[in-house]
Coordinates of C-alpha atoms and ligand atoms in Angstrom, one line a residue:
Chain A
X159 CA 8.9 28.2 -10.4
X160 CA 9.2 25.8 -7.6
X161 CA 8.7 27.1 -4.4
X162 CA 12.2 27.0 -2.8
X163 CA 13.4 28.0 0.6
X164 CA 16.8 28.7 2.2
X165 CA 19.4 26.2 3.2
X166 CA 21.6 26.0 5.8
X167 CA 25.2 25.1 4.6
X168 CA 25.5 23.0 7.5
X169 CA 22.2 21.3 7.4
X170 CA 23.2 17.5 7.2
X171 CA 19.9 16.0 7.6
X172 CA 18.3 18.3 5.0
X173 CA 21.8 17.4 2.4
X174 CA 20.8 13.8 3.5
X175 CA 17.3 14.1 2.8
X176 CA 18.1 15.4 -0.7
X177 CA 21.0 13.2 -1.4
X178 CA 18.5 10.3 -0.3
X179 CA 15.5 11.7 -2.5
X180 CA 17.8 11.9 -5.7
X181 CA 19.5 8.6 -5.2
X182 CA 16.3 6.9 -4.9
X183 CA 14.5 8.6 -7.6
X184 CA 18.0 7.9 -10.1
X185 CA 17.8 3.9 -8.7
X186 CA 14.2 3.6 -9.9
X187 CA 15.0 4.8 -13.0
X188 CA 17.3 2.2 -13.3
X189 CA 15.7 -0.8 -12.3
X190 CA 12.8 0.1 -14.2
X191 CA 14.3 0.8 -17.5
X192 CA 16.8 -2.2 -17.2
X193 CA 14.2 -4.7 -17.3
X194 CA 13.7 -5.5 -20.4
X195 CA 17.0 -7.2 -20.6
X196 CA 16.4 -9.8 -18.4
X197 CA 14.8 -13.1 -18.9
X198 CA 11.1 -13.2 -18.2
X199 CA 11.5 -14.8 -14.6
X200 CA 13.7 -12.5 -13.2
X201 CA 12.1 -9.2 -14.2
X202 CA 9.3 -9.5 -11.4
X203 CA 12.2 -9.5 -8.6
X204 CA 14.0 -6.7 -10.4
X205 CA 10.5 -4.7 -10.8
X206 CA 10.1 -5.0 -7.1
X207 CA 13.7 -3.7 -6.4
X208 CA 12.6 -0.4 -8.6
X209 CA 9.2 -0.2 -6.5
X210 CA 10.8 -0.4 -3.4
X211 CA 12.9 2.9 -4.3
X212 CA 10.3 4.5 -6.0
X213 CA 8.0 4.4 -3.1
X214 CA 10.8 5.7 -1.2
X215 CA 11.6 8.5 -3.8
X216 CA 8.3 9.9 -3.6
X217 CA 8.8 9.9 0.4
X218 CA 11.8 11.5 0.3
X219 CA 10.8 14.0 -1.7
X220 CA 8.1 14.7 0.6
X221 CA 10.2 14.2 3.9
X222 CA 12.6 16.6 2.8
X223 CA 10.3 19.2 2.3
X224 CA 8.5 18.0 5.8
X225 CA 11.8 18.5 7.1
X226 CA 12.4 21.9 5.1
X227 CA 9.4 23.6 6.4
X228 CA 7.8 21.8 9.6
X229 CA 11.5 21.4 11.0
X230 CA 10.5 18.3 12.8
X231 CA 11.1 14.5 12.2
X232 CA 9.1 13.3 9.9
X233 CA 8.6 9.9 11.7
X234 CA 5.1 9.5 10.4
X235 CA 6.5 9.3 6.9
X236 CA 8.9 7.1 7.6
X237 CA 6.8 4.4 8.7
X238 CA 4.4 4.8 6.3
X239 CA 7.2 4.4 3.7
X240 CA 8.7 1.5 5.8
X241 CA 5.5 -0.5 6.0
X242 CA 5.1 -0.8 2.2
X243 CA 9.1 -1.3 1.6
X244 CA 10.0 -3.6 4.3
X245 CA 7.2 -6.2 3.2
X246 CA 8.1 -5.8 -0.7
X247 CA 11.6 -6.9 0.6
X248 CA 10.2 -10.0 2.2
X249 CA 8.5 -10.5 -1.3
X250 CA 12.0 -10.3 -2.5
X251 CA 13.2 -12.7 -1.0
X252 CA 10.4 -15.3 -1.6
X253 CA 10.7 -14.2 -5.2
X254 CA 14.3 -15.2 -5.5
X255 CA 13.6 -18.6 -3.5
X256 CA 10.8 -19.7 -5.5
X257 CA 13.0 -21.4 -8.1
X258 CA 13.8 -23.7 -5.3
X259 CA 9.9 -24.3 -5.0
X260 CA 9.8 -21.2 -1.6
X261 CA 5.7 -21.3 -0.9
X262 CA 3.4 -18.4 -0.3
X263 CA 3.6 -19.0 3.1
X264 CA 7.4 -18.3 3.7
X265 CA 6.6 -14.8 2.1
X266 CA 3.3 -14.1 4.5
X267 CA 5.7 -15.2 7.3
X268 CA 8.0 -12.8 6.8
X269 CA 5.7 -9.9 6.3
X270 CA 3.9 -10.8 9.4
X271 CA 6.7 -10.4 11.7
X272 CA 7.7 -7.3 9.9
X273 CA 4.5 -5.8 10.5
X274 CA 4.6 -6.4 14.1
X275 CA 8.6 -5.1 14.0
X276 CA 7.2 -1.7 12.8
X277 CA 4.0 -1.5 14.5
X278 CA 5.4 -1.9 17.9
X279 CA 8.6 0.3 16.7
X280 CA 6.0 2.7 15.7
X281 CA 4.5 3.0 18.7
X282 CA 7.6 3.4 20.8
X283 CA 8.4 6.0 18.4
X284 CA 5.5 8.1 18.4
X285 CA 2.5 7.4 21.3
X286 CA 4.8 9.4 24.0
X287 CA 5.9 12.5 23.1
X288 CA 4.6 15.6 24.3
X289 CA 4.5 19.0 21.9
X290 CA 7.7 19.9 22.6
X291 CA 9.1 16.3 21.1
X292 CA 9.9 15.2 25.0
X293 CA 8.8 11.7 26.0
X294 CA 6.2 11.5 28.5
X295 CA 7.2 7.8 28.8
X296 CA 10.6 6.6 28.5
X297 CA 10.1 2.9 30.1
X298 CA 7.0 2.1 27.2
X299 CA 9.5 3.3 24.6
X300 CA 12.0 1.1 25.3
X301 CA 9.4 -1.5 25.8
X302 CA 7.9 -1.4 22.5
X303 CA 11.6 -1.1 20.9
X304 CA 12.3 -4.4 22.4
X305 CA 9.1 -6.2 21.4
X306 CA 10.4 -4.8 17.8
X307 CA 13.6 -6.1 18.5
X308 CA 12.2 -9.5 19.2
X309 CA 9.7 -9.3 15.8
X310 CA 13.5 -8.1 13.8
X311 CA 15.4 -11.7 15.3
X312 CA 12.4 -13.8 14.1
X313 CA 13.1 -12.5 10.4
X314 CA 16.8 -12.6 10.9
X315 CA 16.3 -16.1 12.1
X316 CA 14.2 -17.1 9.3
X317 CA 16.5 -16.2 6.4
X318 CA 19.6 -17.0 8.3
X319 CA 19.0 -20.5 9.5
X320 CA 14.9 -21.5 9.1
X321 CA 13.0 -22.1 5.9
X322 CA 14.4 -19.9 3.6
X323 CA 18.2 -20.9 4.4
X324 CA 17.0 -24.3 3.6
X325 CA 15.8 -23.2 0.1
X326 CA 18.7 -21.2 -0.4
X327 CA 21.1 -24.3 0.2
X328 CA 18.6 -26.3 -2.0
X329 CA 18.8 -23.8 -5.0
X330 CA 22.6 -23.1 -4.8
X331 CA 24.6 -21.3 -7.2
X332 CA 23.9 -17.6 -7.9
X333 CA 21.0 -17.7 -6.1
X334 CA 22.7 -18.8 -2.7
X335 CA 25.2 -16.5 -3.2
X336 CA 22.7 -13.4 -3.5
X337 CA 20.7 -15.0 -0.7
X338 CA 23.9 -14.9 1.5
X339 CA 24.2 -10.9 0.7
X340 CA 21.0 -10.5 1.4
X341 CA 21.0 -12.3 4.9
X342 CA 24.0 -9.8 5.6
X343 CA 21.8 -6.9 4.6
X344 CA 19.3 -8.1 7.0
X345 CA 21.6 -8.5 9.7
X346 CA 24.0 -5.7 9.8
X347 CA 21.9 -3.2 7.4
X348 CA 18.9 -3.5 9.1
X349 CA 20.3 -3.2 12.6
X350 CA 21.1 0.6 11.6
X351 CA 17.7 1.3 12.4
X352 CA 17.6 0.2 15.9
X353 CA 20.6 2.4 16.4
X354 CA 18.6 5.6 15.1
X355 CA 15.8 4.7 17.4
X356 CA 18.1 4.3 20.3
X357 CA 19.3 7.9 19.2
X358 CA 16.4 9.4 18.4
X359 CA 14.0 8.2 21.3
X360 CA 14.8 9.5 25.1
X361 CA 14.6 6.3 26.6
X362 CA 15.3 3.6 23.5
X363 CA 18.1 2.1 25.2
X364 CA 16.4 0.3 28.4
X365 CA 15.4 3.9 29.4
X366 CA 19.1 5.5 28.9
X367 CA 19.0 8.6 26.7
X368 CA 22.1 9.1 24.8
X369 CA 22.1 12.3 23.3
X370 CA 20.3 14.7 25.6
X371 CA 19.7 17.6 23.6
X372 CA 15.8 16.7 21.9
X373 CA 17.2 18.7 18.7
X374 CA 20.5 16.9 18.3
X375 CA 18.6 13.7 18.9
X376 CA 16.3 14.0 16.5
X377 CA 18.7 15.3 13.9
X378 CA 21.1 12.1 14.8
X379 CA 18.2 10.0 14.2
X380 CA 17.6 11.2 11.0
X381 CA 21.0 11.5 9.6
X382 CA 21.2 7.8 10.6
X383 CA 17.6 6.7 9.5
X384 CA 18.5 8.4 6.2
X385 CA 22.1 6.3 5.8
X386 CA 20.2 3.0 6.5
X387 CA 17.1 3.8 3.9
X388 CA 20.2 4.4 1.3
X389 CA 22.1 1.2 2.2
X390 CA 19.4 -1.2 2.5
X391 CA 17.1 0.0 -0.5
X392 CA 19.5 0.6 -3.1
X393 CA 22.0 -2.1 -1.9
X394 CA 19.2 -4.8 -1.5
X395 CA 18.0 -3.9 -5.3
X396 CA 21.3 -4.3 -6.6
X397 CA 21.9 -7.7 -5.1
X398 CA 18.6 -8.8 -7.3
X399 CA 19.9 -6.6 -10.0
X400 CA 22.9 -8.4 -10.1
X401 CA 21.3 -12.4 -9.6
X402 CA 19.4 -11.4 -12.4
X403 CA 22.1 -10.1 -14.7
X404 CA 24.4 -13.1 -13.8
X405 CA 21.4 -15.6 -14.3
X406 CA 19.9 -14.3 -17.8
X407 CA 21.3 -15.2 -20.8
X408 CA 22.9 -13.1 -23.3
Chain B
X157 CA 9.1 22.5 -2.4
X158 CA 5.8 20.9 -1.9
X159 CA 3.2 22.6 0.9
X160 CA 3.2 20.1 3.3
X161 CA 1.4 20.9 6.9
X162 CA 2.0 19.5 10.4
X163 CA 0.8 15.8 10.6
X164 CA -0.2 14.4 13.8
X165 CA 1.4 11.4 15.1
X166 CA -2.3 9.9 15.9
X167 CA -3.9 10.8 12.6
X168 CA -5.2 7.3 11.8
X169 CA -7.4 8.6 8.6
X170 CA -4.2 10.6 7.3
X171 CA -1.9 7.7 7.8
X172 CA -4.3 5.3 5.5
X173 CA -4.4 8.0 2.9
X174 CA -0.8 8.2 2.8
X175 CA -0.3 4.4 2.6
X176 CA -2.9 4.1 0.3
X177 CA -1.4 6.6 -2.3
X178 CA 1.4 5.1 -2.2
X179 CA 0.2 1.6 -2.4
X180 CA -1.6 2.7 -5.4
X181 CA 1.2 4.1 -7.0
X182 CA 3.2 1.3 -6.6
X183 CA 0.5 -1.2 -7.8
X184 CA 0.2 1.0 -11.3
X185 CA 4.0 1.2 -11.7
X186 CA 3.8 -2.5 -11.1
X187 CA 0.8 -3.2 -13.5
X188 CA 1.9 -1.2 -16.0
X189 CA 6.0 -2.4 -16.2
X190 CA 5.0 -5.8 -16.4
X191 CA 2.7 -5.6 -19.2
X192 CA 5.2 -7.0 -21.7
X193 CA 6.1 -10.6 -20.1
X194 CA 2.5 -11.4 -21.0
X195 CA 0.6 -13.1 -23.9
X196 CA -0.9 -10.3 -25.8
X197 CA -4.6 -11.4 -25.3
X198 CA -4.1 -10.7 -21.2
X199 CA -2.3 -7.6 -21.9
X200 CA -5.6 -5.8 -22.1
X201 CA -6.4 -7.2 -18.8
X202 CA -3.2 -6.3 -16.8
X203 CA -3.5 -2.9 -18.2
X204 CA -7.1 -2.4 -17.0
X205 CA -6.0 -3.3 -13.7
X206 CA -3.2 -0.9 -13.7
X207 CA -5.4 1.9 -14.6
X208 CA -8.0 1.1 -11.6
X209 CA -4.9 1.9 -9.4
X210 CA -3.6 4.7 -11.3
X211 CA -7.1 6.3 -11.2
X212 CA -7.1 5.5 -7.6
X213 CA -3.4 6.8 -6.6
X214 CA -4.3 10.4 -8.2
X215 CA -7.5 10.7 -6.0
X216 CA -5.7 9.0 -3.3
X217 CA -3.0 12.1 -3.4
X218 CA -6.1 14.2 -3.9
X219 CA -7.9 13.0 -1.0
X220 CA -4.9 13.0 1.4
X221 CA -4.3 16.7 0.8
X222 CA -8.0 17.5 0.9
X223 CA -8.0 15.5 4.3
X224 CA -5.2 17.3 5.7
X225 CA -6.4 20.9 4.8
X226 CA -10.1 20.8 4.8
X227 CA -10.5 18.1 7.7
X228 CA -13.3 16.7 6.1
X229 CA -14.5 13.6 4.4
X230 CA -13.5 13.6 0.4
X231 CA -16.8 11.9 0.0
X232 CA -17.1 14.1 -3.7
X233 CA -13.8 12.8 -4.8
X234 CA -14.2 8.9 -3.7
X235 CA -17.5 8.9 -5.9
X236 CA -15.5 10.4 -8.8
X237 CA -13.0 8.0 -8.2
X238 CA -15.8 4.8 -8.1
X239 CA -17.7 6.1 -10.7
X240 CA -14.7 5.4 -13.1
X241 CA -12.9 2.5 -11.0
X242 CA -16.1 0.2 -10.2
X243 CA -16.9 0.1 -14.0
X244 CA -13.6 -0.6 -15.0
X245 CA -14.0 -3.7 -13.0
X246 CA -16.8 -4.6 -14.7
X247 CA -14.8 -4.4 -17.7
X248 CA -12.5 -6.9 -16.2
X249 CA -15.3 -9.7 -15.6
X250 CA -15.9 -9.0 -19.4
X251 CA -12.9 -9.3 -20.5
X252 CA -11.1 -12.2 -18.7
X253 CA -14.6 -14.4 -19.7
X254 CA -14.2 -13.4 -23.5
X255 CA -12.0 -16.9 -23.7
X256 CA -15.5 -18.1 -23.3
X257 CA -17.2 -15.9 -26.0
X258 CA -18.7 -13.5 -23.3
X259 CA -20.6 -10.8 -25.1
X260 CA -20.2 -6.7 -24.7
X261 CA -23.8 -6.8 -23.7
X262 CA -22.5 -8.8 -20.0
X263 CA -20.0 -5.9 -19.6
X264 CA -23.0 -2.8 -20.1
X265 CA -25.3 -4.7 -17.6
X266 CA -22.8 -5.0 -15.1
X267 CA -21.7 -1.1 -15.8
X268 CA -25.2 -0.1 -16.3
X269 CA -26.2 -1.8 -12.3
X270 CA -22.8 -0.5 -10.5
X271 CA -23.8 3.3 -12.0
X272 CA -27.0 2.7 -10.1
X273 CA -25.2 1.4 -7.0
X274 CA -23.1 4.4 -7.3
X275 CA -25.3 7.2 -7.7
X276 CA -28.3 6.1 -5.4
X277 CA -25.4 5.5 -2.6
X278 CA -24.1 9.1 -3.5
X279 CA -27.4 10.6 -3.1
X280 CA -27.7 9.0 0.2
X281 CA -25.1 10.2 1.3
X282 CA -24.3 13.6 0.4
X283 CA -27.7 15.2 -0.4
X284 CA -28.9 15.1 3.2
X285 CA -26.2 16.8 5.0
X286 CA -26.5 20.3 6.6
X287 CA -23.5 22.7 7.0
X288 CA -22.6 21.0 10.4
X289 CA -22.3 17.3 8.3
X290 CA -25.5 16.0 10.1
X291 CA -28.2 14.8 8.6
X292 CA -31.7 16.3 8.1
X293 CA -33.0 13.4 6.5
X294 CA -32.0 10.2 7.9
X295 CA -35.1 8.0 6.2
X296 CA -33.9 9.2 3.0
X297 CA -30.3 8.7 3.6
X298 CA -31.3 4.7 4.6
X299 CA -33.8 4.6 1.4
X300 CA -31.3 5.6 -0.9
X301 CA -28.7 3.3 0.8
X302 CA -30.8 0.2 0.5
X303 CA -31.6 1.0 -3.2
X304 CA -27.9 1.0 -4.0
X305 CA -27.8 -2.2 -2.0
X306 CA -30.2 -4.0 -4.2
X307 CA -28.5 -2.8 -7.2
X308 CA -25.2 -4.2 -5.4
X309 CA -27.0 -7.5 -5.4
X310 CA -27.7 -7.7 -9.0
X311 CA -24.2 -7.4 -9.4
X312 CA -23.4 -9.8 -7.0
X313 CA -26.1 -11.9 -8.5
X314 CA -24.8 -11.8 -11.9
X315 CA -21.5 -12.4 -11.3
X316 CA -22.4 -15.8 -8.8
X317 CA -25.0 -17.4 -10.6
X318 CA -25.8 -15.2 -13.7
X319 CA -24.6 -15.3 -17.2
X320 CA -21.2 -14.5 -16.0
X321 CA -21.1 -17.6 -14.1
X322 CA -22.1 -19.6 -16.9
X323 CA -19.3 -18.5 -18.8
X324 CA -16.7 -18.7 -16.1
X325 CA -17.5 -22.8 -16.1
X326 CA -17.4 -23.0 -19.7
X327 CA -14.2 -21.6 -19.8
X328 CA -12.9 -23.5 -17.1
X329 CA -9.1 -24.1 -15.9
X330 CA -7.3 -21.0 -14.6
X331 CA -10.3 -18.5 -16.1
X332 CA -12.8 -20.4 -13.7
X333 CA -10.2 -20.5 -10.7
X334 CA -9.9 -16.4 -10.9
X335 CA -13.5 -15.6 -11.5
X336 CA -14.0 -17.5 -8.2
X337 CA -12.0 -15.2 -6.5
X338 CA -12.9 -12.0 -8.2
X339 CA -16.7 -13.2 -7.2
X340 CA -15.5 -13.6 -3.2
X341 CA -14.0 -10.0 -3.9
X342 CA -17.2 -8.5 -5.1
X343 CA -19.4 -10.7 -1.9
X344 CA -17.0 -9.9 0.9
X345 CA -14.7 -7.2 -0.3
X346 CA -16.8 -4.7 -2.0
X347 CA -19.3 -5.5 1.5
X348 CA -16.6 -3.2 3.1
X349 CA -18.5 -0.3 1.3
X350 CA -21.3 -0.2 2.7
X351 CA -20.1 -0.9 6.1
X352 CA -18.4 2.5 5.9
X353 CA -21.7 3.8 4.5
X354 CA -23.7 2.4 7.8
X355 CA -20.7 3.7 9.8
X356 CA -20.3 7.4 8.4
X357 CA -24.3 8.3 7.7
X358 CA -26.7 9.0 10.6
X359 CA -29.6 7.1 9.2
X360 CA -27.6 4.6 7.4
X361 CA -28.9 1.3 8.9
X362 CA -32.5 2.0 8.6
X363 CA -32.4 5.3 10.7
X364 CA -29.9 3.3 13.3
X365 CA -27.0 5.7 14.0
X366 CA -24.3 3.6 14.8
X367 CA -21.7 6.2 15.7
X368 CA -23.1 9.5 17.4
X369 CA -20.3 12.1 17.0
X370 CA -20.1 13.2 13.7
X371 CA -16.3 13.5 13.7
X372 CA -15.7 9.9 14.9
X373 CA -18.3 8.6 12.6
X374 CA -16.8 10.5 9.4
X375 CA -13.4 9.2 10.6
X376 CA -14.5 5.5 10.8
X377 CA -15.8 5.7 7.8
X378 CA -12.6 6.9 6.0
X379 CA -10.8 4.2 7.5
X380 CA -13.1 1.6 6.1
X381 CA -13.2 3.1 2.8
X382 CA -9.7 3.3 2.6
X383 CA -9.2 -0.3 3.5
X384 CA -11.8 -1.3 1.2
X385 CA -10.0 0.4 -1.7
X386 CA -6.9 -1.0 -0.8
X387 CA -8.1 -4.6 -0.4
X388 CA -10.4 -4.4 -3.8
X389 CA -8.2 -2.3 -6.0
X390 CA -5.1 -3.8 -5.5
X391 CA -6.3 -7.3 -4.7
X392 CA -8.6 -7.6 -7.8
X393 CA -5.7 -6.3 -10.2
X394 CA -3.3 -8.9 -8.6
X395 CA -5.8 -11.6 -9.6
X396 CA -6.1 -10.9 -12.7
X397 CA -2.3 -10.6 -12.5
X398 CA -1.7 -14.0 -11.8
X399 CA -4.2 -15.1 -14.2
X400 CA -2.2 -13.7 -16.5
X401 CA 1.2 -15.1 -15.7
X402 CA -0.2 -18.7 -15.6
X403 CA -1.8 -18.6 -18.5
X404 CA 1.1 -16.9 -20.5
X405 CA 3.6 -19.0 -21.9
X406 CA 7.3 -18.4 -21.3
Ligands
RET717 C1 14.7 -3.4 15.5 C2 13.8 -1.9 15.8 C3 13.5 -1.3 14.5 C4 13.6 -1.8 13.2 C5 13.4 -1.5 12.3 C6 13.9 -2.0 10.9 C7 14.6 -3.0 10.9 C8 13.5 -1.1 9.5 C9 14.1 -1.4 8.5 C10 14.0 -0.6 7.6 C11 14.1 -1.1 6.2 C12 14.8 -2.3 5.6 C13 13.6 -0.1 5.3 C14 14.3 0.0 3.8 O1 13.6 -0.1 3.1 C15 12.6 -0.2 15.0 C16 11.3 0.0 13.9 C17 13.3 1.1 14.2 C18 12.2 0.2 16.4 C19 12.9 -0.3 17.4 C20 14.0 -1.9 17.2
RET718 C1 -23.8 -1.3 -1.5 C2 -23.7 -0.2 -1.0 C3 -22.5 0.7 -1.8 C4 -21.7 0.0 -2.3 C5 -20.8 0.8 -3.0 C6 -19.7 -0.2 -3.4 C7 -19.9 -2.0 -3.3 C8 -18.9 0.3 -4.0 C9 -17.3 -0.2 -4.6 C10 -16.1 0.1 -4.9 C11 -15.2 -0.7 -5.5 C12 -15.3 -1.8 -5.5 C13 -14.1 0.2 -5.4 C14 -13.2 -0.1 -5.9 O1 -12.2 0.1 -6.7 C15 -22.4 2.6 -1.0 C16 -22.0 3.0 -2.5 C17 -21.7 2.4 -0.3 C18 -23.8 2.9 -0.5 C19 -24.7 2.2 0.6 C20 -24.6 0.7 -0.3

């Protein structure tokens, strides 16, 4: 028998962790098992979509249990997850733009900035907490958040207006269409995360504290992060999937 | 529910164990699920790449929990892992050189020296510790480390200048290119391990003790070993993967 524990009917964080883990798991099965129907050159892209949700699935099972048993935000595991999945999303941008001659350097640039974004975000979120979860230095928290945000905007710039955009235009057709949707994911979907950060971090927004009670702050942050993950990982993957469908011969 | 325990935000060893386990898992899924897109003669090589990361993934999940619950270096399990994965890397060298007529004896030679390297390294790392983790015989520790290092150099010699090199040259093309990169992995990537040994073993460097506090010594050793494993197992596999991609017809 599995080791289960009682769950409260109004445990919304637990609910989103559960839904998240199942959705990620199902999405991985979907991407992996559909591989064979695509032309070879699209398989890698869809495979990477599956890896992203698969990594997330394993983490969600873990975080769900962590939340249940320890009753604290599994911040640590979120960042383990992101530091793997966000670079893989950068790989996706590269993979679909290869038809237009994208160079690996583009991929490494995106990966570099995504790692900067996540490492500095982790510093802000994790390093200035006392044992009760209260902030020991709200100023440093928003400073790190701001640096992280700048790195985020570099990524937004590259995909919306920079090198990646030019390649997408020269590829045209389905690739350009998919690229445009992915750009919106980066601009709107990814913006969910700084929102979660602001909600959950005492000094998140230039020292402003939006949710004063630590426990509710953590709860709202986790719900927001869980929604963000579902939208971004599964949605992003589905865009790539559709591109592969429409570009593969029957 | 899994049996989770609280993790400190600054547990960097735990962090690298976690990232490592997930990365190995994702890499295995990647190699296994991409098999069908290669020409038959390359599939075995990519399959072996997947086995290497798969074996590592299972060990990393275990070592992660070991570190978490016992709070000690999981040296024992590292060597269980290496004694399987390093010989498999030797098999990879053989497999990609088969096109140039490599003989099984080359494979067995490489395997032999890798086992010597690992067994002697294990003696040095594990046999001279008292119950607190302090060394009972720093001299023997560096003597075994030195023997291990000599075996390591035999491998470096064979792949860089010996039999394997000659075969790679006669194969030419993509195989020669891949072989060259793998050679660099052996020379630079594998050199990460003796570095970890020196950091974590009291008498590691001819009796010199680089990190005096046992706990920090073990922590730095584990971070170094974890980085080494990620670079070598996944990187090595990706080189073989690229070779298979570029040598398979569409
Ligand atoms: C800007 C910013 C952040 C951005 C995080 C992002 C953009 C994360 C994206 C994660 C994804 C896309 C995961 C899906 O797999 C942080 C680190 C919260 C810190 C505050 C500032
Ligand atoms: C030279 C030397 C060592 C070398 C270890 C190596 C080279 C391990 C390689 C492991 C790999 C490649 C694993 C990846 O899957 C030891 C045993 C630390 C002992 C000290 C001297």
